[in-house]
Amino acid sequence: MADMTVKGAALAAALAGNFADLPIYDRRAECASRDEIRALQLEKLKAQVAWTYERVAWYRARMDELGVAPADIQTLDDVRRLPFTDKSVLRDTFPYGLFAVPMEQVVELHASSGTTGKPIVVGYNAHDMDVWSDCIARMVQMAGVVPGDRAQMAFGYGMFTGGFGLHYGLQKLGCTMIPAGSGNTERHIAMIEDYGTTVLVATPSYALHVCEVGEKMGYDWEKSTLRVGLFGGEPCPPALKAEIESRMHIVCTDNYGLTEVMGPGVSGECLAARDMQHIAEDHFLWEVVDPTTGEPVGEGEVGELVLTPLDKQAIPVLRYRTHDLTRVVCEPCRCGRTTARMQKVRSRSDDMLIIRGTNVFPSQVEDVLSGIEGVTPHYRIVVDTQDGLDRMAVHVELKPESFSDSFEAMDAFRRSIEEKLKGVLLVGCKVRLVEPGGIERTTGKAKHVEDLRK
């Protein structure tokens, strides 16, 4: 393992604001000028559109319908002449309809969970795998991971892209992988202790569960070798991140990606800007559009993120509508990187709930609960209908010290939460207080919404 004082110094430099002392995995790509980045993107966009048009019948037909040919792409703004792609396209062409290379060249397949309809299937050739691992290596370096770290994987090694994606990139950086997989929390804690794990890869909700189980076992997280948490698979609100960092005594960063465009590694959080994530712009062309009209929004304004991978050969995707809401800024970061940064995704255009005509996002509930003392980050929104009217209930898990034998005190606490939620959501809801541990934990993505309406 790399010398602990060296690795400790890296994080100490970040805490002291000495970001120039931190390593950058690919300085040429991550610190290029804006003109250099845009020129490279245009060169790659032209090649990617030609590759896609020649090899994928679905895109060729859509482009012909729009009257656009690869030669018409002469500027980055010309990307808007190309057709959008969404999840339905990948389902309609299941499983290999969008593949651009023969199957004998595909070295790996991954897929989404397929909880509604057919799953999303993607493939990678050797070139794609190299790009993917490169994106992950630079992303984890941003988070303070260095060669010689021991990284313990708490994602599952299945069709989900998270486990294998992080595994390949961490190995490429020079880390020792501990492929523990998901589940068996006590075993994870024992492996951290036995193997001297320094990096934990998990969803943030599962990382907090590991923390809670360890505390019940009497494990002293402050004395643990663990120092970095790499989170993904679900949003990590600031309050949840702060709680994990303070209780586990580690630095936590989260990253962004999605199966349809590659997997994790599209963007990642550096230690200088904890609320933003650097986009791997040499591999992804981004747009931010109005989710209703599809037209671009102003620079720095919130809209739906649209991504065009610039180096994807096995299954190229043009203008993929992520449905994730964010904003993007292009100012250089204090860490020294010049790549554009996207605000961390907290909500999606398709996870909005409409309750009696009012738009409600789960992230709004998270924000309210994070400001209330005595509640955990675990919650559940349940929506149903009674007598033709929508009803919303929020199940809020309490910390042990928040319980009282006084019914009046507990009821007053419950009503105060209801009032705070109504002040933000602008719609009334019922709050149900849940005992510690009463909200189900999961090794995968936490399920926050249960919509029982027909």
mmCIF file of N, CA, C and O in Angstrom, residues 186-274:
data_model
loop_
_atom_site.group_PDB
_atom_site.id
_atom_site.type_symbol
_atom_site.label_atom_id
_atom_site.label_comp_id
_atom_site.label_asym_id
_atom_site.label_seq_id
_atom_site.Cartn_x
_atom_site.Cartn_y
_atom_site.Cartn_z
ATOM 1 N N GLU A 186 -21.833 -6.918 7.853
ATOM 2 C CA GLU A 186 -20.834 -7.255 8.873
ATOM 3 C C GLU A 186 -19.537 -7.737 8.225
ATOM 4 O O GLU A 186 -18.435 -7.433 8.698
ATOM 5 N N ARG A 187 -19.666 -8.491 7.123
ATOM 6 C CA ARG A 187 -18.470 -8.961 6.420
ATOM 7 C C ARG A 187 -17.698 -7.785 5.826
ATOM 8 O O ARG A 187 -16.470 -7.770 5.836
ATOM 9 N N HIS A 188 -18.413 -6.790 5.304
ATOM 10 C CA HIS A 188 -17.747 -5.601 4.770
ATOM 11 C C HIS A 188 -16.906 -4.925 5.848
ATOM 12 O O HIS A 188 -15.760 -4.523 5.611
ATOM 13 N N ILE A 189 -17.473 -4.803 7.034
ATOM 14 C CA ILE A 189 -16.761 -4.136 8.122
ATOM 15 C C ILE A 189 -15.532 -4.948 8.529
ATOM 16 O O ILE A 189 -14.448 -4.399 8.758
ATOM 17 N N ALA A 190 -15.679 -6.263 8.582
ATOM 18 C CA ALA A 190 -14.542 -7.119 8.915
ATOM 19 C C ALA A 190 -13.441 -7.003 7.863
ATOM 20 O O ALA A 190 -12.245 -6.969 8.196
ATOM 21 N N MET A 191 -13.821 -6.899 6.595
ATOM 22 C CA MET A 191 -12.828 -6.790 5.524
ATOM 23 C C MET A 191 -12.106 -5.446 5.568
ATOM 24 O O MET A 191 -10.901 -5.368 5.303
ATOM 25 N N ILE A 192 -12.821 -4.390 5.924
ATOM 26 C CA ILE A 192 -12.168 -3.084 6.085
ATOM 27 C C ILE A 192 -11.073 -3.187 7.139
ATOM 28 O O ILE A 192 -9.952 -2.702 6.957
ATOM 29 N N GLU A 193 -11.398 -3.854 8.232
ATOM 30 C CA GLU A 193 -10.444 -4.008 9.333
ATOM 31 C C GLU A 193 -9.300 -4.955 8.954
ATOM 32 O O GLU A 193 -8.123 -4.655 9.176
ATOM 33 N N ASP A 194 -9.644 -6.085 8.350
ATOM 34 C CA ASP A 194 -8.636 -7.116 8.062
ATOM 35 C C ASP A 194 -7.682 -6.718 6.943
ATOM 36 O O ASP A 194 -6.483 -7.002 7.000
ATOM 37 N N TYR A 195 -8.233 -6.073 5.903
ATOM 38 C CA TYR A 195 -7.435 -5.805 4.710
ATOM 39 C C TYR A 195 -6.891 -4.387 4.637
ATOM 40 O O TYR A 195 -6.179 -4.030 3.696
ATOM 41 N N GLY A 196 -7.225 -3.564 5.619
ATOM 42 C CA GLY A 196 -6.728 -2.188 5.609
ATOM 43 C C GLY A 196 -7.309 -1.367 4.467
ATOM 44 O O GLY A 196 -6.620 -0.557 3.834
ATOM 45 N N THR A 197 -8.602 -1.554 4.210
ATOM 46 C CA THR A 197 -9.274 -0.837 3.123
ATOM 47 C C THR A 197 -9.172 0.670 3.330
ATOM 48 O O THR A 197 -9.383 1.174 4.438
ATOM 49 N N THR A 198 -8.860 1.385 2.258
ATOM 50 C CA THR A 198 -8.773 2.853 2.331
ATOM 51 C C THR A 198 -9.871 3.555 1.549
ATOM 52 O O THR A 198 -10.152 4.722 1.783
ATOM 53 N N VAL A 199 -10.498 2.852 0.595
ATOM 54 C CA VAL A 199 -11.543 3.446 -0.249
ATOM 55 C C VAL A 199 -12.752 2.529 -0.258
ATOM 56 O O VAL A 199 -12.617 1.326 -0.485
ATOM 57 N N LEU A 200 -13.936 3.088 -0.013
ATOM 58 C CA LEU A 200 -15.178 2.320 -0.064
ATOM 59 C C LEU A 200 -16.018 2.825 -1.223
ATOM 60 O O LEU A 200 -16.300 4.015 -1.330
ATOM 61 N N VAL A 201 -16.435 1.903 -2.107
ATOM 62 C CA VAL A 201 -17.304 2.232 -3.239
ATOM 63 C C VAL A 201 -18.700 1.714 -2.920
ATOM 64 O O VAL A 201 -18.888 0.515 -2.702
ATOM 65 N N ALA A 202 -19.698 2.618 -2.885
ATOM 66 C CA ALA A 202 -21.044 2.216 -2.471
ATOM 67 C C ALA A 202 -22.042 3.297 -2.857
ATOM 68 O O ALA A 202 -21.672 4.393 -3.272
ATOM 69 N N THR A 203 -23.329 2.981 -2.727
ATOM 70 C CA THR A 203 -24.334 4.039 -2.745
ATOM 71 C C THR A 203 -24.226 4.775 -1.410
ATOM 72 O O THR A 203 -23.847 4.180 -0.395
ATOM 73 N N PRO A 204 -24.553 6.062 -1.352
ATOM 74 C CA PRO A 204 -24.451 6.784 -0.077
ATOM 75 C C PRO A 204 -25.370 6.210 0.997
ATOM 76 O O PRO A 204 -24.992 6.161 2.169
ATOM 77 N N SER A 205 -26.559 5.762 0.600
ATOM 78 C CA SER A 205 -27.465 5.201 1.613
ATOM 79 C C SER A 205 -26.893 3.915 2.201
ATOM 80 O O SER A 205 -27.029 3.658 3.405
ATOM 81 N N TYR A 206 -26.220 3.101 1.382
ATOM 82 C CA TYR A 206 -25.625 1.883 1.925
ATOM 83 C C TYR A 206 -24.393 2.204 2.776
ATOM 84 O O TYR A 206 -24.149 1.542 3.784
ATOM 85 N N ALA A 207 -23.631 3.215 2.375
ATOM 86 C CA ALA A 207 -22.477 3.610 3.185
ATOM 87 C C ALA A 207 -22.919 4.021 4.592
ATOM 88 O O ALA A 207 -22.275 3.669 5.584
ATOM 89 N N LEU A 208 -24.034 4.759 4.673
ATOM 90 C CA LEU A 208 -24.546 5.139 5.991
ATOM 91 C C LEU A 208 -24.991 3.904 6.764
ATOM 92 O O LEU A 208 -24.787 3.817 7.982
ATOM 93 N N HIS A 209 -25.561 2.943 6.059
ATOM 94 C CA HIS A 209 -25.959 1.696 6.729
ATOM 95 C C HIS A 209 -24.736 0.963 7.267
ATOM 96 O O HIS A 209 -24.753 0.451 8.396
ATOM 97 N N VAL A 210 -23.663 0.895 6.486
ATOM 98 C CA VAL A 210 -22.412 0.286 6.961
ATOM 99 C C VAL A 210 -21.935 1.006 8.215
ATOM 100 O O VAL A 210 -21.504 0.371 9.193
ATOM 101 N N CYS A 211 -22.025 2.320 8.182
ATOM 102 C CA CYS A 211 -21.612 3.120 9.350
ATOM 103 C C CYS A 211 -22.442 2.757 10.577
ATOM 104 O O CYS A 211 -21.901 2.516 11.660
ATOM 105 N N GLU A 212 -23.765 2.690 10.404
ATOM 106 C CA GLU A 212 -24.658 2.393 11.528
ATOM 107 C C GLU A 212 -24.402 1.000 12.094
ATOM 108 O O GLU A 212 -24.347 0.829 13.322
ATOM 109 N N VAL A 213 -24.245 0.026 11.221
ATOM 110 C CA VAL A 213 -23.986 -1.336 11.687
ATOM 111 C C VAL A 213 -22.662 -1.403 12.429
ATOM 112 O O VAL A 213 -22.540 -2.046 13.479
ATOM 113 N N GLY A 214 -21.644 -0.725 11.900
ATOM 114 C CA GLY A 214 -20.350 -0.695 12.566
ATOM 115 C C GLY A 214 -20.434 -0.081 13.957
ATOM 116 O O GLY A 214 -19.819 -0.584 14.912
ATOM 117 N N GLU A 215 -21.195 0.988 14.080
ATOM 118 C CA GLU A 215 -21.346 1.628 15.387
ATOM 119 C C GLU A 215 -22.014 0.683 16.386
ATOM 120 O O GLU A 215 -21.624 0.617 17.554
ATOM 121 N N LYS A 216 -23.021 -0.053 15.908
ATOM 122 C CA LYS A 216 -23.691 -1.004 16.807
ATOM 123 C C LYS A 216 -22.758 -2.141 17.223
ATOM 124 O O LYS A 216 -22.887 -2.700 18.314
ATOM 125 N N MET A 217 -21.810 -2.465 16.344
ATOM 126 C CA MET A 217 -20.833 -3.520 16.650
ATOM 127 C C MET A 217 -19.710 -2.999 17.549
ATOM 128 O O MET A 217 -18.869 -3.773 18.000
ATOM 129 N N GLY A 218 -19.701 -1.676 17.776
ATOM 130 C CA GLY A 218 -18.636 -1.089 18.572
ATOM 131 C C GLY A 218 -17.394 -0.758 17.784
ATOM 132 O O GLY A 218 -16.318 -0.523 18.355
ATOM 133 N N TYR A 219 -17.513 -0.713 16.459
ATOM 134 C CA TYR A 219 -16.352 -0.435 15.606
ATOM 135 C C TYR A 219 -16.023 1.055 15.675
ATOM 136 O O TYR A 219 -16.905 1.910 15.582
ATOM 137 N N ASP A 220 -14.745 1.368 15.837
ATOM 138 C CA ASP A 220 -14.298 2.759 15.959
ATOM 139 C C ASP A 220 -13.901 3.274 14.572
ATOM 140 O O ASP A 220 -12.799 3.030 14.098
ATOM 141 N N TRP A 221 -14.805 3.993 13.935
ATOM 142 C CA TRP A 221 -14.529 4.480 12.583
ATOM 143 C C TRP A 221 -13.390 5.488 12.552
ATOM 144 O O TRP A 221 -12.692 5.609 11.541
ATOM 145 N N GLU A 222 -13.185 6.207 13.636
ATOM 146 C CA GLU A 222 -12.112 7.214 13.651
ATOM 147 C C GLU A 222 -10.749 6.550 13.522
ATOM 148 O O GLU A 222 -9.806 7.136 12.969
ATOM 149 N N LYS A 223 -10.616 5.318 14.006
ATOM 150 C CA LYS A 223 -9.341 4.614 13.941
ATOM 151 C C LYS A 223 -9.223 3.717 12.701
ATOM 152 O O LYS A 223 -8.222 3.046 12.513
ATOM 153 N N SER A 224 -10.264 3.717 11.875
ATOM 154 C CA SER A 224 -10.266 2.862 10.688
ATOM 155 C C SER A 224 -9.261 3.371 9.657
ATOM 156 O O SER A 224 -8.937 4.562 9.595
ATOM 157 N N THR A 225 -8.778 2.455 8.800
ATOM 158 C CA THR A 225 -7.903 2.841 7.688
ATOM 159 C C THR A 225 -8.677 3.528 6.577
ATOM 160 O O THR A 225 -8.083 4.170 5.710
ATOM 161 N N LEU A 226 -9.987 3.398 6.594
ATOM 162 C CA LEU A 226 -10.826 3.969 5.547
ATOM 163 C C LEU A 226 -10.716 5.491 5.550
ATOM 164 O O LEU A 226 -10.750 6.125 6.608
ATOM 165 N N ARG A 227 -10.555 6.103 4.361
ATOM 166 C CA ARG A 227 -10.423 7.552 4.307
ATOM 167 C C ARG A 227 -11.180 8.211 3.169
ATOM 168 O O ARG A 227 -11.412 9.412 3.188
ATOM 169 N N VAL A 228 -11.617 7.444 2.135
ATOM 170 C CA VAL A 228 -12.345 8.012 1.004
ATOM 171 C C VAL A 228 -13.569 7.164 0.701
ATOM 172 O O VAL A 228 -13.474 5.934 0.665
ATOM 173 N N GLY A 229 -14.697 7.823 0.489
ATOM 174 C CA GLY A 229 -15.905 7.155 0.022
ATOM 175 C C GLY A 229 -16.220 7.612 -1.386
ATOM 176 O O GLY A 229 -16.279 8.820 -1.651
ATOM 177 N N LEU A 230 -16.383 6.671 -2.303
ATOM 178 C CA LEU A 230 -16.767 6.969 -3.681
ATOM 179 C C LEU A 230 -18.221 6.544 -3.861
ATOM 180 O O LEU A 230 -18.526 5.357 -3.835
ATOM 181 N N PHE A 231 -19.099 7.534 -4.003
ATOM 182 C CA PHE A 231 -20.523 7.244 -4.021
ATOM 183 C C PHE A 231 -21.110 7.419 -5.415
ATOM 184 O O PHE A 231 -20.682 8.263 -6.190
ATOM 185 N N GLY A 232 -22.120 6.626 -5.729
ATOM 186 C CA GLY A 232 -22.826 6.728 -6.993
ATOM 187 C C GLY A 232 -24.087 5.905 -6.926
ATOM 188 O O GLY A 232 -24.407 5.295 -5.906
ATOM 189 N N GLY A 233 -24.818 5.871 -8.030
ATOM 190 C CA GLY A 233 -26.027 5.067 -8.107
ATOM 191 C C GLY A 233 -27.283 5.778 -7.664
ATOM 192 O O GLY A 233 -28.394 5.373 -8.010
ATOM 193 N N GLU A 234 -27.142 6.855 -6.883
ATOM 194 C CA GLU A 234 -28.280 7.625 -6.398
ATOM 195 C C GLU A 234 -27.763 8.977 -5.928
ATOM 196 O O GLU A 234 -26.564 9.132 -5.651
ATOM 197 N N PRO A 235 -28.640 10.000 -5.839
ATOM 198 C CA PRO A 235 -28.185 11.312 -5.361
ATOM 199 C C PRO A 235 -27.665 11.238 -3.927
ATOM 200 O O PRO A 235 -28.105 10.409 -3.133
ATOM 201 N N CYS A 236 -26.717 12.112 -3.634
ATOM 202 C CA CYS A 236 -26.171 12.198 -2.273
ATOM 203 C C CYS A 236 -26.361 13.627 -1.778
ATOM 204 O O CYS A 236 -25.529 14.500 -2.031
ATOM 205 N N PRO A 237 -27.474 13.911 -1.080
ATOM 206 C CA PRO A 237 -27.725 15.264 -0.595
ATOM 207 C C PRO A 237 -26.613 15.729 0.336
ATOM 208 O O PRO A 237 -25.966 14.911 1.016
ATOM 209 N N PRO A 238 -26.355 17.028 0.406
ATOM 210 C CA PRO A 238 -25.269 17.549 1.255
ATOM 211 C C PRO A 238 -25.354 17.102 2.708
ATOM 212 O O PRO A 238 -24.336 16.787 3.317
ATOM 213 N N ALA A 239 -26.565 17.048 3.256
ATOM 214 C CA ALA A 239 -26.695 16.662 4.660
ATOM 215 C C ALA A 239 -26.292 15.202 4.870
ATOM 216 O O ALA A 239 -25.672 14.858 5.881
ATOM 217 N N LEU A 240 -26.643 14.338 3.924
ATOM 218 C CA LEU A 240 -26.270 12.932 4.037
ATOM 219 C C LEU A 240 -24.761 12.772 3.938
ATOM 220 O O LEU A 240 -24.144 12.029 4.707
ATOM 221 N N LYS A 241 -24.160 13.487 3.000
ATOM 222 C CA LYS A 241 -22.705 13.419 2.852
ATOM 223 C C LYS A 241 -22.010 13.896 4.123
ATOM 224 O O LYS A 241 -21.065 13.265 4.613
ATOM 225 N N ALA A 242 -22.485 15.005 4.677
ATOM 226 C CA ALA A 242 -21.868 15.556 5.887
ATOM 227 C C ALA A 242 -21.984 14.589 7.054
ATOM 228 O O ALA A 242 -21.052 14.443 7.856
ATOM 229 N N GLU A 243 -23.131 13.911 7.159
ATOM 230 C CA GLU A 243 -23.315 12.964 8.261
ATOM 231 C C GLU A 243 -22.362 11.784 8.137
ATOM 232 O O GLU A 243 -21.752 11.357 9.120
ATOM 233 N N ILE A 244 -22.215 11.242 6.919
ATOM 234 C CA ILE A 244 -21.311 10.113 6.717
ATOM 235 C C ILE A 244 -19.876 10.534 6.995
ATOM 236 O O ILE A 244 -19.107 9.804 7.652
ATOM 237 N N GLU A 245 -19.490 11.709 6.514
ATOM 238 C CA GLU A 245 -18.117 12.172 6.717
ATOM 239 C C GLU A 245 -17.803 12.337 8.197
ATOM 240 O O GLU A 245 -16.711 11.962 8.658
ATOM 241 N N SER A 246 -18.751 12.887 8.953
ATOM 242 C CA SER A 246 -18.482 13.142 10.373
ATOM 243 C C SER A 246 -18.489 11.857 11.192
ATOM 244 O O SER A 246 -17.713 11.715 12.136
ATOM 245 N N ARG A 247 -19.341 10.902 10.824
ATOM 246 C CA ARG A 247 -19.446 9.678 11.620
ATOM 247 C C ARG A 247 -18.402 8.629 11.238
ATOM 248 O O ARG A 247 -17.923 7.890 12.095
ATOM 249 N N MET A 248 -18.033 8.584 9.942
ATOM 250 C CA MET A 248 -17.044 7.587 9.500
ATOM 251 C C MET A 248 -15.637 8.165 9.405
ATOM 252 O O MET A 248 -14.680 7.433 9.169
ATOM 253 N N HIS A 249 -15.529 9.495 9.545
ATOM 254 C CA HIS A 249 -14.225 10.168 9.496
ATOM 255 C C HIS A 249 -13.518 9.906 8.162
ATOM 256 O O HIS A 249 -12.352 9.517 8.110
ATOM 257 N N ILE A 250 -14.279 10.109 7.076
ATOM 258 C CA ILE A 250 -13.730 9.948 5.734
ATOM 259 C C ILE A 250 -14.164 11.130 4.879
ATOM 260 O O ILE A 250 -15.041 11.911 5.284
ATOM 261 N N VAL A 251 -13.544 11.276 3.728
ATOM 262 C CA VAL A 251 -13.961 12.271 2.746
ATOM 263 C C VAL A 251 -14.805 11.568 1.705
ATOM 264 O O VAL A 251 -14.400 10.548 1.142
ATOM 265 N N CYS A 252 -15.997 12.097 1.439
ATOM 266 C CA CYS A 252 -16.923 11.452 0.511
ATOM 267 C C CYS A 252 -17.129 12.317 -0.734
ATOM 268 O O CYS A 252 -17.341 13.524 -0.630
ATOM 269 N N THR A 253 -17.042 11.700 -1.886
ATOM 270 C CA THR A 253 -17.400 12.385 -3.133
ATOM 271 C C THR A 253 -18.367 11.494 -3.890
ATOM 272 O O THR A 253 -18.380 10.280 -3.723
ATOM 273 N N ASP A 254 -19.182 12.136 -4.731
ATOM 274 C CA ASP A 254 -20.059 11.326 -5.566
ATOM 275 C C ASP A 254 -19.829 11.665 -7.030
ATOM 276 O O ASP A 254 -19.215 12.675 -7.360
ATOM 277 N N ASN A 255 -20.292 10.782 -7.887
ATOM 278 C CA ASN A 255 -20.025 10.907 -9.310
ATOM 279 C C ASN A 255 -21.304 10.677 -10.089
ATOM 280 O O ASN A 255 -22.324 10.269 -9.531
ATOM 281 N N TYR A 256 -21.231 10.909 -11.398
ATOM 282 C CA TYR A 256 -22.427 10.829 -12.227
ATOM 283 C C TYR A 256 -22.151 10.022 -13.486
ATOM 284 O O TYR A 256 -21.067 10.100 -14.067
ATOM 285 N N GLY A 257 -23.126 9.266 -13.887
ATOM 286 C CA GLY A 257 -23.060 8.522 -15.137
ATOM 287 C C GLY A 257 -24.355 7.775 -15.328
ATOM 288 O O GLY A 257 -25.199 7.724 -14.429
ATOM 289 N N LEU A 258 -24.543 7.221 -16.508
ATOM 290 C CA LEU A 258 -25.722 6.418 -16.763
ATOM 291 C C LEU A 258 -25.398 5.384 -17.824
ATOM 292 O O LEU A 258 -24.563 5.603 -18.705
ATOM 293 N N THR A 259 -26.067 4.245 -17.698
ATOM 294 C CA THR A 259 -25.771 3.098 -18.544
ATOM 295 C C THR A 259 -25.817 3.452 -20.025
ATOM 296 O O THR A 259 -24.971 3.018 -20.809
ATOM 297 N N GLU A 260 -26.800 4.249 -20.421
ATOM 298 C CA GLU A 260 -27.047 4.488 -21.833
ATOM 299 C C GLU A 260 -25.884 5.174 -22.549
ATOM 300 O O GLU A 260 -25.709 4.990 -23.759
ATOM 301 N N VAL A 261 -25.107 5.973 -21.848
ATOM 302 C CA VAL A 261 -24.010 6.693 -22.511
ATOM 303 C C VAL A 261 -22.635 6.127 -22.164
ATOM 304 O O VAL A 261 -21.650 6.452 -22.802
ATOM 305 N N MET A 262 -22.541 5.286 -21.143
ATOM 306 C CA MET A 262 -21.290 4.610 -20.789
ATOM 307 C C MET A 262 -21.403 3.883 -19.466
ATOM 308 O O MET A 262 -21.012 2.731 -19.328
ATOM 309 N N GLY A 263 -21.921 4.566 -18.447
ATOM 310 C CA GLY A 263 -21.900 4.090 -17.078
ATOM 311 C C GLY A 263 -21.292 5.192 -16.225
ATOM 312 O O GLY A 263 -21.251 6.355 -16.630
ATOM 313 N N PRO A 264 -20.805 4.891 -15.010
ATOM 314 C CA PRO A 264 -20.162 5.936 -14.202
ATOM 315 C C PRO A 264 -18.935 6.486 -14.912
ATOM 316 O O PRO A 264 -18.323 5.807 -15.736
ATOM 317 N N GLY A 265 -18.590 7.740 -14.582
ATOM 318 C CA GLY A 265 -17.403 8.340 -15.173
ATOM 319 C C GLY A 265 -17.696 9.513 -16.075
ATOM 320 O O GLY A 265 -16.773 10.153 -16.577
ATOM 321 N N VAL A 266 -18.973 9.829 -16.296
ATOM 322 C CA VAL A 266 -19.310 10.994 -17.118
ATOM 323 C C VAL A 266 -18.814 12.266 -16.433
ATOM 324 O O VAL A 266 -18.255 13.159 -17.072
ATOM 325 N N SER A 267 -19.008 12.342 -15.134
ATOM 326 C CA SER A 267 -18.516 13.491 -14.381
ATOM 327 C C SER A 267 -18.212 13.062 -12.957
ATOM 328 O O SER A 267 -18.724 12.038 -12.481
ATOM 329 N N GLY A 268 -17.378 13.846 -12.281
ATOM 330 C CA GLY A 268 -17.002 13.518 -10.915
ATOM 331 C C GLY A 268 -16.662 14.756 -10.116
ATOM 332 O O GLY A 268 -16.321 15.808 -10.677
ATOM 333 N N GLU A 269 -16.751 14.625 -8.824
ATOM 334 C CA GLU A 269 -16.544 15.736 -7.890
ATOM 335 C C GLU A 269 -15.079 15.822 -7.487
ATOM 336 O O GLU A 269 -14.471 14.817 -7.101
ATOM 337 N N CYS A 270 -14.513 17.009 -7.602
ATOM 338 C CA CYS A 270 -13.161 17.227 -7.095
ATOM 339 C C CYS A 270 -13.244 17.711 -5.654
ATOM 340 O O CYS A 270 -14.327 17.948 -5.122
ATOM 341 N N LEU A 271 -12.105 17.882 -5.013
ATOM 342 C CA LEU A 271 -12.094 18.280 -3.606
ATOM 343 C C LEU A 271 -12.146 19.791 -3.421
ATOM 344 O O LEU A 271 -12.201 20.268 -2.293
ATOM 345 N N ALA A 272 -12.161 20.536 -4.542
ATOM 346 C CA ALA A 272 -12.204 21.995 -4.441
ATOM 347 C C ALA A 272 -13.617 22.543 -4.565
ATOM 348 O O ALA A 272 -13.908 23.622 -4.046
ATOM 349 N N ALA A 273 -14.491 21.848 -5.280
ATOM 350 C CA ALA A 273 -15.860 22.319 -5.507
ATOM 351 C C ALA A 273 -16.815 21.198 -5.177
ATOM 352 O O ALA A 273 -17.178 20.410 -6.038
ATOM 353 N N ARG A 274 -17.235 21.118 -3.936
ATOM 354 C CA ARG A 274 -17.959 19.946 -3.462
ATOM 355 C C ARG A 274 -19.395 19.870 -3.974
ATOM 356 O O ARG A 274 -20.050 18.839 -3.820
#
